[in-house]
mmCIF file of C-alpha atoms and ligand atoms in Angstrom:
data_model
loop_
_atom_site.group_PDB
_atom_site.id
_atom_site.type_symbol
_atom_site.label_atom_id
_atom_site.label_comp_id
_atom_site.label_asym_id
_atom_site.label_seq_id
_atom_site.Cartn_x
_atom_site.Cartn_y
_atom_site.Cartn_z
ATOM 1 C CA UNK A 1 -9.903 2.679 -34.294
ATOM 2 C CA UNK A 2 -9.838 6.205 -35.865
ATOM 3 C CA UNK A 3 -6.439 8.223 -35.958
ATOM 4 C CA UNK A 4 -7.941 10.704 -33.597
ATOM 5 C CA UNK A 5 -8.807 8.012 -31.116
ATOM 6 C CA UNK A 6 -5.445 6.413 -31.359
ATOM 7 C CA UNK A 7 -3.612 9.633 -30.724
ATOM 8 C CA UNK A 8 -5.878 10.099 -27.679
ATOM 9 C CA UNK A 9 -5.021 6.594 -26.516
ATOM 10 C CA UNK A 10 -1.432 7.145 -26.881
ATOM 11 C CA UNK A 11 -1.611 10.264 -24.604
ATOM 12 C CA UNK A 12 -3.084 8.133 -21.965
ATOM 13 C CA UNK A 13 -0.541 5.452 -22.410
ATOM 14 C CA UNK A 14 2.151 7.989 -21.678
ATOM 15 C CA UNK A 15 0.597 8.271 -18.157
ATOM 16 C CA UNK A 16 1.178 4.585 -17.591
ATOM 17 C CA UNK A 17 4.586 4.354 -19.066
ATOM 18 C CA UNK A 18 6.135 3.353 -15.897
ATOM 19 C CA UNK A 19 3.980 0.447 -15.298
ATOM 20 C CA UNK A 20 4.976 -3.079 -16.395
ATOM 21 C CA UNK A 21 3.463 -6.547 -16.088
ATOM 22 C CA UNK A 22 5.346 -7.206 -12.694
ATOM 23 C CA UNK A 23 3.722 -4.090 -11.210
ATOM 24 C CA UNK A 24 0.112 -5.028 -12.319
ATOM 25 C CA UNK A 25 0.097 -8.807 -11.842
ATOM 26 C CA UNK A 26 -1.442 -10.580 -8.753
ATOM 27 C CA UNK A 27 1.296 -12.563 -7.220
ATOM 28 C CA UNK A 28 -1.012 -14.792 -5.198
ATOM 29 C CA UNK A 29 -1.403 -17.522 -7.859
ATOM 30 C CA UNK A 30 -3.446 -20.682 -7.545
ATOM 31 C CA UNK A 31 -1.933 -23.243 -9.849
ATOM 32 C CA UNK A 32 -2.439 -27.024 -10.374
ATOM 33 C CA UNK A 33 -0.079 -29.792 -11.657
ATOM 34 C CA UNK A 34 -0.864 -31.699 -14.870
ATOM 35 C CA UNK A 35 -1.585 -34.827 -12.878
ATOM 36 C CA UNK A 36 -4.249 -33.199 -10.734
ATOM 37 C CA UNK A 37 -7.857 -33.932 -11.562
ATOM 38 C CA UNK A 38 -10.159 -31.822 -13.540
ATOM 39 C CA UNK A 39 -12.520 -31.825 -10.644
ATOM 40 C CA UNK A 40 -9.813 -30.185 -8.410
ATOM 41 C CA UNK A 41 -9.650 -27.312 -11.061
ATOM 42 C CA UNK A 42 -13.373 -26.868 -10.899
ATOM 43 C CA UNK A 43 -13.306 -26.612 -7.096
ATOM 44 C CA UNK A 44 -10.425 -24.230 -7.128
ATOM 45 C CA UNK A 45 -12.128 -21.920 -9.585
ATOM 46 C CA UNK A 46 -15.275 -21.942 -7.479
ATOM 47 C CA UNK A 47 -13.518 -21.390 -4.170
ATOM 48 C CA UNK A 48 -11.213 -18.553 -5.386
ATOM 49 C CA UNK A 49 -13.727 -17.077 -7.770
ATOM 50 C CA UNK A 50 -11.259 -17.396 -10.783
ATOM 51 C CA UNK A 51 -11.972 -18.152 -14.280
ATOM 52 C CA UNK A 52 -8.787 -19.896 -15.306
ATOM 53 C CA UNK A 53 -6.070 -22.006 -13.441
ATOM 54 C CA UNK A 54 -2.533 -22.060 -14.777
ATOM 55 C CA UNK A 55 -0.846 -25.489 -14.808
ATOM 56 C CA UNK A 56 2.698 -25.778 -13.756
ATOM 57 C CA UNK A 57 5.402 -28.524 -13.628
ATOM 58 C CA UNK A 58 7.403 -29.478 -10.416
ATOM 59 C CA UNK A 59 9.625 -26.411 -11.039
ATOM 60 C CA UNK A 60 6.725 -24.036 -11.202
ATOM 61 C CA UNK A 61 7.229 -23.661 -15.124
ATOM 62 C CA UNK A 62 3.946 -22.845 -16.966
ATOM 63 C CA UNK A 63 2.821 -25.968 -19.068
ATOM 64 C CA UNK A 64 -0.871 -25.140 -19.641
ATOM 65 C CA UNK A 65 -3.961 -23.369 -18.609
ATOM 66 C CA UNK A 66 -7.449 -24.713 -17.838
ATOM 67 C CA UNK A 67 -10.317 -22.359 -18.296
ATOM 68 C CA UNK A 68 -14.009 -22.390 -17.320
ATOM 69 C CA UNK A 69 -15.093 -23.400 -20.878
ATOM 70 C CA UNK A 70 -12.675 -26.429 -20.708
ATOM 71 C CA UNK A 71 -14.291 -27.455 -17.352
ATOM 72 C CA UNK A 72 -17.757 -27.133 -18.901
ATOM 73 C CA UNK A 73 -16.706 -29.405 -21.779
ATOM 74 C CA UNK A 74 -15.156 -31.921 -19.405
ATOM 75 C CA UNK A 75 -18.414 -31.921 -17.340
ATOM 76 C CA UNK A 76 -20.517 -32.597 -20.358
ATOM 77 C CA UNK A 77 -18.241 -35.448 -21.457
ATOM 78 C CA UNK A 78 -18.115 -36.787 -17.854
ATOM 79 C CA UNK A 79 -14.393 -36.379 -17.589
ATOM 80 C CA UNK A 80 -14.093 -34.756 -14.201
ATOM 81 C CA UNK A 81 -12.006 -37.558 -12.846
ATOM 82 C CA UNK A 82 -9.468 -37.264 -15.703
ATOM 83 C CA UNK A 83 -6.146 -35.516 -15.189
ATOM 84 C CA UNK A 84 -5.973 -31.843 -15.988
ATOM 85 C CA UNK A 85 -3.246 -32.739 -18.555
ATOM 86 C CA UNK A 86 -5.854 -34.312 -20.857
ATOM 87 C CA UNK A 87 -8.022 -31.155 -21.062
ATOM 88 C CA UNK A 88 -5.766 -28.242 -20.581
ATOM 89 C CA UNK A 89 -4.722 -25.782 -23.353
ATOM 90 C CA UNK A 90 -1.003 -26.153 -24.006
ATOM 91 C CA UNK A 91 -0.039 -23.250 -26.182
ATOM 92 C CA UNK A 92 -0.910 -20.570 -23.593
ATOM 93 C CA UNK A 93 -0.507 -16.929 -24.410
ATOM 94 C CA UNK A 94 1.627 -15.527 -21.641
ATOM 95 C CA UNK A 95 3.267 -12.238 -20.629
ATOM 96 C CA UNK A 96 6.690 -11.534 -19.455
ATOM 97 C CA UNK A 97 7.388 -9.731 -16.192
ATOM 98 C CA UNK A 98 8.787 -6.789 -18.000
ATOM 99 C CA UNK A 99 6.182 -6.343 -20.657
ATOM 100 C CA UNK A 100 4.964 -2.816 -20.875
ATOM 101 C CA UNK A 101 1.409 -1.724 -20.174
ATOM 102 C CA UNK A 102 0.872 -1.147 -23.931
ATOM 103 C CA UNK A 103 1.780 -4.811 -24.694
ATOM 104 C CA UNK A 104 -0.475 -5.981 -21.949
ATOM 105 C CA UNK A 105 -3.391 -3.980 -23.304
ATOM 106 C CA UNK A 106 -2.842 -5.051 -26.856
ATOM 107 C CA UNK A 107 -2.842 -8.737 -25.610
ATOM 108 C CA UNK A 108 -6.160 -8.369 -23.992
ATOM 109 C CA UNK A 109 -7.492 -6.718 -27.187
ATOM 110 C CA UNK A 110 -6.065 -9.291 -29.521
ATOM 111 C CA UNK A 111 -6.763 -12.536 -27.732
ATOM 112 C CA UNK A 112 -10.001 -11.616 -25.859
ATOM 113 C CA UNK A 113 -9.100 -13.793 -22.872
ATOM 114 C CA UNK A 114 -9.840 -12.652 -19.396
ATOM 115 C CA UNK A 115 -6.449 -13.599 -17.909
ATOM 116 C CA UNK A 116 -2.863 -14.032 -18.853
ATOM 117 C CA UNK A 117 -0.127 -15.804 -16.878
ATOM 118 C CA UNK A 118 3.089 -13.906 -16.366
ATOM 119 C CA UNK A 119 6.253 -15.879 -16.619
ATOM 120 C CA UNK A 120 10.051 -15.215 -16.147
ATOM 121 C CA UNK A 121 12.601 -15.778 -18.845
ATOM 122 C CA UNK A 122 12.896 -19.526 -17.866
ATOM 123 C CA UNK A 123 9.177 -20.074 -18.052
ATOM 124 C CA UNK A 124 8.576 -19.953 -14.277
ATOM 125 C CA UNK A 125 5.190 -18.725 -13.415
ATOM 126 C CA UNK A 126 5.348 -15.488 -11.324
ATOM 127 C CA UNK A 127 1.844 -14.106 -11.542
ATOM 128 C CA UNK A 128 -1.463 -13.643 -13.257
ATOM 129 C CA UNK A 129 -2.965 -10.554 -14.880
ATOM 130 C CA UNK A 130 -6.741 -10.416 -15.155
ATOM 131 C CA UNK A 131 -8.708 -7.479 -16.638
ATOM 132 C CA UNK A 132 -9.451 -6.490 -13.066
ATOM 133 C CA UNK A 133 -5.787 -6.260 -12.219
ATOM 134 C CA UNK A 134 -5.330 -3.884 -15.232
ATOM 135 C CA UNK A 135 -8.229 -1.716 -14.025
ATOM 136 C CA UNK A 136 -6.834 -1.638 -10.493
ATOM 137 C CA UNK A 137 -3.502 -0.550 -11.873
ATOM 138 C CA UNK A 138 -5.053 2.307 -13.891
ATOM 139 C CA UNK A 139 -6.898 3.450 -10.766
ATOM 140 C CA UNK A 140 -3.724 3.202 -8.634
ATOM 141 C CA UNK A 141 -1.868 5.214 -11.326
ATOM 142 C CA UNK A 142 -4.373 7.955 -11.175
ATOM 143 C CA UNK A 143 -3.800 8.164 -7.509
ATOM 144 C CA UNK A 144 -0.091 8.786 -8.003
ATOM 145 C CA UNK A 145 0.776 11.022 -10.715
ATOM 146 C CA UNK A 146 4.107 12.547 -11.245
ATOM 147 C CA UNK A 147 4.007 14.869 -14.064
ATOM 148 C CA UNK A 148 6.355 17.296 -15.673
ATOM 149 C CA UNK A 149 4.602 20.477 -16.649
ATOM 150 C CA UNK A 150 4.941 19.632 -20.279
ATOM 151 C CA UNK A 151 3.768 16.044 -19.869
ATOM 152 C CA UNK A 152 0.872 17.196 -17.814
ATOM 153 C CA UNK A 153 -0.522 19.370 -20.612
ATOM 154 C CA UNK A 154 0.031 16.620 -23.111
ATOM 155 C CA UNK A 155 -1.637 13.964 -21.130
ATOM 156 C CA UNK A 156 -4.222 15.678 -18.863
ATOM 157 C CA UNK A 157 -5.163 18.606 -21.012
ATOM 158 C CA UNK A 158 -7.122 21.082 -18.978
ATOM 159 C CA UNK A 159 -7.915 18.411 -16.263
ATOM 160 C CA UNK A 160 -6.123 19.286 -13.070
ATOM 161 C CA UNK A 161 -4.525 16.489 -11.015
ATOM 162 C CA UNK A 162 -4.452 18.757 -8.004
ATOM 163 C CA UNK A 163 -7.522 19.156 -5.777
ATOM 164 C CA UNK A 164 -9.454 22.312 -6.100
ATOM 165 C CA UNK A 165 -10.085 23.019 -2.372
ATOM 166 C CA UNK A 166 -6.949 25.015 -1.859
ATOM 167 C CA UNK A 167 -8.271 27.774 -4.293
ATOM 168 C CA UNK A 168 -10.565 29.102 -1.588
ATOM 169 C CA UNK A 169 -8.896 28.439 1.720
ATOM 170 C CA UNK A 170 -6.891 26.015 3.823
ATOM 171 C CA UNK A 171 -7.276 24.860 7.306
ATOM 172 C CA UNK A 172 -3.582 25.059 8.042
ATOM 173 C CA UNK A 173 -1.042 27.475 6.493
ATOM 174 C CA UNK A 174 2.602 27.707 7.193
ATOM 175 C CA UNK A 175 5.007 29.806 5.124
ATOM 176 C CA UNK A 176 8.257 28.045 4.606
ATOM 177 C CA UNK A 177 11.205 30.370 4.958
ATOM 178 C CA UNK A 178 14.328 28.616 5.897
ATOM 179 C CA UNK A 179 17.878 29.941 5.890
ATOM 180 C CA UNK A 180 20.630 27.495 6.501
ATOM 181 C CA UNK A 181 18.257 24.719 7.573
ATOM 182 C CA UNK A 182 17.854 26.620 11.034
ATOM 183 C CA UNK A 183 14.001 26.257 11.275
ATOM 184 C CA UNK A 184 13.749 23.520 8.658
ATOM 185 C CA UNK A 185 10.991 21.035 9.761
ATOM 186 C CA UNK A 186 9.117 23.520 11.860
ATOM 187 C CA UNK A 187 6.091 23.559 9.556
ATOM 188 C CA UNK A 188 5.488 19.890 9.680
ATOM 189 C CA UNK A 189 6.012 19.939 13.394
ATOM 190 C CA UNK A 190 3.285 22.402 13.683
ATOM 191 C CA UNK A 191 1.123 20.451 11.255
ATOM 192 C CA UNK A 192 1.383 17.476 13.402
ATOM 193 C CA UNK A 193 0.056 19.371 16.512
ATOM 194 C CA UNK A 194 -2.658 20.770 14.367
ATOM 195 C CA UNK A 195 -3.800 17.412 13.159
ATOM 196 C CA UNK A 196 -3.679 16.008 16.659
ATOM 197 C CA UNK A 197 -5.959 18.759 17.895
ATOM 198 C CA UNK A 198 -8.326 17.998 15.076
ATOM 199 C CA UNK A 199 -8.824 14.518 16.522
ATOM 200 C CA UNK A 200 -7.135 12.470 13.784
ATOM 201 C CA UNK A 201 -5.744 9.029 14.839
ATOM 202 C CA UNK A 202 -1.977 8.606 15.682
ATOM 203 C CA UNK A 203 -1.172 6.580 12.623
ATOM 204 C CA UNK A 204 -2.613 8.880 9.963
ATOM 205 C CA UNK A 205 -1.093 11.884 11.738
ATOM 206 C CA UNK A 206 2.292 10.186 11.766
ATOM 207 C CA UNK A 207 2.076 9.283 8.013
ATOM 208 C CA UNK A 208 0.940 12.884 7.098
ATOM 209 C CA UNK A 209 3.633 14.627 9.298
ATOM 210 C CA UNK A 210 6.467 12.360 8.103
ATOM 211 C CA UNK A 211 5.636 13.114 4.429
ATOM 212 C CA UNK A 212 5.062 16.880 5.215
ATOM 213 C CA UNK A 213 8.527 16.809 6.859
ATOM 214 C CA UNK A 214 10.270 15.241 3.839
ATOM 215 C CA UNK A 215 8.499 17.706 1.411
ATOM 216 C CA UNK A 216 9.396 20.632 3.712
ATOM 217 C CA UNK A 217 13.079 19.555 3.867
ATOM 218 C CA UNK A 218 13.166 19.239 0.156
ATOM 219 C CA UNK A 219 11.986 22.944 -0.124
ATOM 220 C CA UNK A 220 14.713 23.894 2.323
ATOM 221 C CA UNK A 221 17.431 21.837 0.722
ATOM 222 C CA UNK A 222 16.669 21.731 -2.963
ATOM 223 C CA UNK A 223 14.487 24.833 -3.558
ATOM 224 C CA UNK A 224 16.086 27.868 -1.990
ATOM 225 C CA UNK A 225 14.067 27.513 1.263
ATOM 226 C CA UNK A 226 10.932 29.606 0.227
ATOM 227 C CA UNK A 227 7.599 28.065 -0.225
ATOM 228 C CA UNK A 228 4.302 27.150 1.567
ATOM 229 C CA UNK A 229 2.997 24.163 3.504
ATOM 230 C CA UNK A 230 -0.866 24.066 3.595
ATOM 231 C CA UNK A 231 -3.286 21.444 4.599
ATOM 232 C CA UNK A 232 -7.028 20.758 4.579
ATOM 233 C CA UNK A 233 -8.157 18.243 7.165
ATOM 234 C CA UNK A 234 -11.806 17.308 7.033
ATOM 235 C CA UNK A 235 -14.233 14.433 6.356
ATOM 236 C CA UNK A 236 -11.675 11.850 7.318
ATOM 237 C CA UNK A 237 -8.993 12.971 4.983
ATOM 238 C CA UNK A 238 -5.832 15.159 5.186
ATOM 239 C CA UNK A 239 -4.745 16.960 2.070
ATOM 240 C CA UNK A 240 -1.295 18.472 2.239
ATOM 241 C CA UNK A 241 0.096 20.737 -0.397
ATOM 242 C CA UNK A 242 3.768 21.804 -0.418
ATOM 243 C CA UNK A 243 4.882 24.413 -3.033
ATOM 244 C CA UNK A 244 8.040 26.157 -3.675
ATOM 245 C CA UNK A 245 9.393 28.713 -6.201
ATOM 246 C CA UNK A 246 11.787 26.450 -8.142
ATOM 247 C CA UNK A 247 14.341 25.392 -9.511
ATOM 248 C CA UNK A 248 12.179 22.400 -10.055
ATOM 249 C CA UNK A 249 12.820 18.682 -10.689
ATOM 250 C CA UNK A 250 13.943 17.925 -14.202
ATOM 251 C CA UNK A 251 13.177 14.348 -14.153
ATOM 252 C CA UNK A 252 10.507 13.240 -11.665
ATOM 253 C CA UNK A 253 10.706 9.553 -12.397
ATOM 254 C CA UNK A 254 14.400 9.587 -11.531
ATOM 255 C CA UNK A 255 13.831 11.694 -8.430
ATOM 256 C CA UNK A 256 11.206 9.183 -7.190
ATOM 257 C CA UNK A 257 13.809 6.364 -7.191
ATOM 258 C CA UNK A 258 15.219 5.306 -3.845
ATOM 259 C CA UNK A 259 18.695 6.493 -3.442
ATOM 260 C CA UNK A 260 18.675 9.015 -6.244
ATOM 261 C CA UNK A 261 19.903 12.518 -4.935
ATOM 262 C CA UNK A 262 21.373 15.660 -6.138
ATOM 263 C CA UNK A 263 22.350 16.677 -2.572
ATOM 264 C CA UNK A 264 25.875 18.124 -2.078
ATOM 265 C CA UNK A 265 28.532 16.636 0.068
ATOM 266 C CA UNK A 266 27.841 19.358 2.732
ATOM 267 C CA UNK A 267 24.172 18.351 2.913
ATOM 268 C CA UNK A 268 25.080 14.670 3.088
ATOM 269 C CA UNK A 269 27.372 15.428 6.052
ATOM 270 C CA UNK A 270 24.309 16.797 7.823
ATOM 271 C CA UNK A 271 22.533 13.496 7.379
ATOM 272 C CA UNK A 272 20.329 14.349 4.402
ATOM 273 C CA UNK A 273 20.604 13.358 0.744
ATOM 274 C CA UNK A 274 19.928 9.680 1.023
ATOM 275 C CA UNK A 275 17.499 10.051 -1.913
ATOM 276 C CA UNK A 276 14.786 8.578 0.298
ATOM 277 C CA UNK A 277 12.390 11.502 0.804
ATOM 278 C CA UNK A 278 10.100 11.226 -2.150
ATOM 279 C CA UNK A 279 10.161 7.446 -2.126
ATOM 280 C CA UNK A 280 8.993 7.657 1.473
ATOM 281 C CA UNK A 281 6.294 10.061 0.507
ATOM 282 C CA UNK A 282 4.980 7.757 -2.197
ATOM 283 C CA UNK A 283 5.021 4.836 0.303
ATOM 284 C CA UNK A 284 3.180 6.663 3.105
ATOM 285 C CA UNK A 285 0.588 8.659 1.138
ATOM 286 C CA UNK A 286 -2.671 7.272 -0.259
ATOM 287 C CA UNK A 287 -2.582 9.754 -3.213
ATOM 288 C CA UNK A 288 0.387 11.647 -4.565
ATOM 289 C CA UNK A 289 0.667 14.253 -7.319
ATOM 290 C CA UNK A 290 3.886 16.025 -8.140
ATOM 291 C CA UNK A 291 3.974 18.676 -10.721
ATOM 292 C CA UNK A 292 7.353 20.110 -11.540
ATOM 293 C CA UNK A 293 9.737 20.542 -14.448
ATOM 294 C CA UNK A 294 13.203 22.280 -15.142
ATOM 295 C CA UNK A 295 13.124 25.871 -13.896
ATOM 296 C CA UNK A 296 9.556 25.447 -12.714
ATOM 297 C CA UNK A 297 8.120 25.688 -9.219
ATOM 298 C CA UNK A 298 7.417 22.208 -7.633
ATOM 299 C CA UNK A 299 3.890 21.427 -6.458
ATOM 300 C CA UNK A 300 3.566 18.395 -4.318
ATOM 301 C CA UNK A 301 0.068 17.207 -3.150
ATOM 302 C CA UNK A 302 -0.552 14.331 -0.774
ATOM 303 C CA UNK A 303 -3.758 12.785 0.503
ATOM 304 C CA UNK A 304 -3.947 10.625 3.619
ATOM 305 C CA UNK A 305 -7.101 8.683 4.335
ATOM 306 C CA UNK A 306 -7.870 8.451 7.987
ATOM 307 C CA UNK A 307 -10.243 5.461 7.553
ATOM 308 C CA UNK A 308 -7.583 3.268 6.072
ATOM 309 C CA UNK A 309 -5.910 2.339 9.399
HETATM 310 N N1 LIG T 401 11.229 20.675 -4.013
HETATM 311 C C1 LIG T 401 12.231 20.282 -4.936
HETATM 312 N N2 LIG T 401 12.825 21.131 -5.750
HETATM 313 C C2 LIG T 401 13.868 20.766 -6.530
HETATM 314 N N3 LIG T 401 14.358 19.523 -6.515
HETATM 315 C C3 LIG T 401 13.826 18.644 -5.707
HETATM 316 C C4 LIG T 401 12.707 18.950 -4.818
HETATM 317 N N4 LIG T 401 12.391 17.852 -4.167
HETATM 318 C C5 LIG T 401 13.199 16.936 -4.580
HETATM 319 N N5 LIG T 401 14.021 17.351 -5.474
HETATM 320 C C6 LIG T 401 15.077 16.550 -6.266
HETATM 321 O O1 LIG T 401 14.753 15.175 -6.179
HETATM 322 C C7 LIG T 401 15.749 14.458 -5.429
HETATM 323 C C8 LIG T 401 15.214 13.297 -4.666
HETATM 324 O O2 LIG T 401 14.558 13.852 -3.554
HETATM 325 P P1 LIG T 401 14.409 13.012 -2.262
HETATM 326 O O3 LIG T 401 13.634 13.759 -1.235
HETATM 327 O O4 LIG T 401 13.877 11.606 -2.658
HETATM 328 O O5 LIG T 401 15.900 12.785 -1.871
HETATM 329 P P2 LIG T 401 16.895 13.793 -1.164
HETATM 330 O O6 LIG T 401 16.225 14.987 -0.679
HETATM 331 O O7 LIG T 401 17.987 14.063 -2.099
HETATM 332 O O8 LIG T 401 17.443 12.993 0.154
HETATM 333 P P3 LIG T 401 16.719 12.661 1.441
HETATM 334 O O9 LIG T 401 15.214 13.047 1.249
HETATM 335 O O10 LIG T 401 16.812 11.253 1.647
HETATM 336 O O11 LIG T 401 17.405 13.513 2.489
HETATM 337 C C9 LIG T 401 16.628 15.519 -4.733
HETATM 338 O O12 LIG T 401 17.998 15.089 -4.616
HETATM 339 C C10 LIG T 401 16.489 16.649 -5.724
HETATM 340 O O13 LIG T 401 17.325 16.574 -6.828
HETATM 341 MG MG1 LIG T 402 14.526 14.966 0.499
#
């Protein structure tokens, strides 16, 4: 790989820096025991459309792996009735639950296998990562990007993670201007009514208005109370954009964590500041982009797909 290409690759790796093996792996694992027959592995692979079966002991510790090529060999030798133990690979290359995205990628690159078992410290099998799992994780990450302004320029260049639609117009506009939390939440209440009149289903309207409420409250509590709440609702999707004028979120990864809050005691006494707002937004939205930074305005865009329910 040329130096230029590796620099480019590093930029993208930064985008995935909060992904580890445990967040990528499939946890529905089909495993067999060493005493099972090779024929059982063949059936399992066919039924589940998988290309390799991990072999575990009675405590679910990984002891081997049987791949399609091993099955083919066994077929040719007429050994389908033999135990898995006699044909499985024993020195399996596996990953640990906390391995980084970079480690996982280099594993695929170095060993050229289509799948890797994921084990805990004691060797217990907890999941499998296939190339499809990696691809899905990449796609999911692109759907939830939390970027500091500086990191955005570094990783995304001129590509904008925000949708272009708002440049022309919006279907719903509400100017957030709240002093002392008096009318806090009014914008999202109005958005809810607007979405209902547009004919969106109950469930997607609930998700969108709960998230809009959390974002609006954050503007009122953490960003001086001035901002805007806009929405575009068409073609089965609702895009909600909430923007304020700062002071911004210094560390978005931290702010996304459940229970992390900078709310004052006075705010907590009013029942806010549990540090759950952004975590809920992430949970209930289908696509989330947050762009912020120290002393920057915060832009938060959420997309809700009506067809998902
Ligand atoms: N628009 C914003 N401007 C500046 N800081 C923000 C903004 N939104 C969130 N934050 C920061 O991120 C932290 C986490 O936000 P989050 O909404 O998850 O929790 P919270 O608002 O503190 O508590 P809760 O939402 O449970 O009432 C906030 O405490 C604040 O420091
Ligand atoms: Mg909040």
